[in-house]
Short mmCIF file of C-alpha atoms in Angstrom, two decimals:
data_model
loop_
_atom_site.label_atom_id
_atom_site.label_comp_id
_atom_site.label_asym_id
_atom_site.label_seq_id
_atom_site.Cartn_x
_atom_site.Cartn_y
_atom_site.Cartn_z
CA UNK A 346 56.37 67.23 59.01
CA UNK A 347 56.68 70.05 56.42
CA UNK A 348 58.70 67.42 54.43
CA UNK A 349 56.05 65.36 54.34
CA UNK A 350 53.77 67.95 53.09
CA UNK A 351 55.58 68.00 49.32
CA UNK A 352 52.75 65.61 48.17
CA UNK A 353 50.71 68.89 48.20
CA UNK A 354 51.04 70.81 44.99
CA UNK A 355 50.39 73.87 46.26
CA UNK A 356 52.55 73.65 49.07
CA UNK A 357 55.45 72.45 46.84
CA UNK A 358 54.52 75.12 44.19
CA UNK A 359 55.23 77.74 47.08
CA UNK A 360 58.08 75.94 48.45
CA UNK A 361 60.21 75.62 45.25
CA UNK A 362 59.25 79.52 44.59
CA UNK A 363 60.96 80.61 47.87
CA UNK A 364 63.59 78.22 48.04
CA UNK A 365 64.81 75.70 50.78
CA UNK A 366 65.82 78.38 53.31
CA UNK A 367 62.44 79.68 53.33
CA UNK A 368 60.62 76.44 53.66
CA UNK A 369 58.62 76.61 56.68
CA UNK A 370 58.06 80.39 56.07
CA UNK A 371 56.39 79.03 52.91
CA UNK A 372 54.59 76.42 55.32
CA UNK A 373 53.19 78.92 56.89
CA UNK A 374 51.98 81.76 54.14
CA UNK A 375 50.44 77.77 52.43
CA UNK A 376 48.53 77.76 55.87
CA UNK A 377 47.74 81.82 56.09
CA UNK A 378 46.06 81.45 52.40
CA UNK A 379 44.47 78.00 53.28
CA UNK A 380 42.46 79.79 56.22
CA UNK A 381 41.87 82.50 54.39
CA UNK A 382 43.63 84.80 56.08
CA UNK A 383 44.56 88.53 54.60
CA UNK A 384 48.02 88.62 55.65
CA UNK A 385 51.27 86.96 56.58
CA UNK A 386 53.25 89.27 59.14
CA UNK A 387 57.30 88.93 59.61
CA UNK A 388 59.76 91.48 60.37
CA UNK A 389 61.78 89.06 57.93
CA UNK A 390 63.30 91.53 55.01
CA UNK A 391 65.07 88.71 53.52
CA UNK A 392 61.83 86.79 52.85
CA UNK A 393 59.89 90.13 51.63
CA UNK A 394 62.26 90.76 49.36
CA UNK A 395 62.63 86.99 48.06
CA UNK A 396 58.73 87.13 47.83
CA UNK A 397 58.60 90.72 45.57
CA UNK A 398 61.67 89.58 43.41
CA UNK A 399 59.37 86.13 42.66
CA UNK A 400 55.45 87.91 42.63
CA UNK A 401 55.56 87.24 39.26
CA UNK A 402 55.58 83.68 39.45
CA UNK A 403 52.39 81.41 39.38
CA UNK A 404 52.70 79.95 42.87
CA UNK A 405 52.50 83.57 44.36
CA UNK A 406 50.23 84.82 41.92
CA UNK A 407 47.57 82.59 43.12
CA UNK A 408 47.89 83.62 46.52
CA UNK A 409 45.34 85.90 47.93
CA UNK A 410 47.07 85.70 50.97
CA UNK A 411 49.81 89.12 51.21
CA UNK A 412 53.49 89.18 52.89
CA UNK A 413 53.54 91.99 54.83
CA UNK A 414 55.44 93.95 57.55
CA UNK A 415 53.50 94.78 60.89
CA UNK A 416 54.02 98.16 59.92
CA UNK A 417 52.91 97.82 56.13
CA UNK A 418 49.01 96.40 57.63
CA UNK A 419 48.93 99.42 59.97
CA UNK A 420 49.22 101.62 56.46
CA UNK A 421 46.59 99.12 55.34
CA UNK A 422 44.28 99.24 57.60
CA UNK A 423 44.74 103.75 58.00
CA UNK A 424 46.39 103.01 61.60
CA UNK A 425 49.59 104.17 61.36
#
């Protein structure tokens, strides 16, 4: 199904930007930002790190939506 969600250029935008191991993690931060929805929570470094190393780019530029640890919204939101 997330295949057949290329057609969508924002999707595909996002999906290139991560790479192919990180496509349905990029299916879901599409889905986060196209709810509106202030974060995307994984305890996955390896996809943290891939997102910082690209927030340059113009796919994740445009998000509003963040990548963020559980831990990292806690120091958000004055919780932990």
């Amino acid at each position: 199904r997330i295949a057949q969600r290329r057609a969508d250029p924002g999707f595909d935008a996002l999906a290139r930007t991560l790479g192919p191991a990180n496509s349905q993690d990029a299916w879901h931060i599409y889905t986060a930002e196209s709810h509106g929805c202030l974060c995307f929570l994984t305890m996955d470094f390896k996809l943290i790190r891939t997102f910082e190393a690209q927030s340059g780019s113009a796919p994740l530029r445009k998000l509003s939506t963040r990548v963020m640890t559980p831990e990292a919204l806690g120091r958000e939101l004055g919780i932990v």
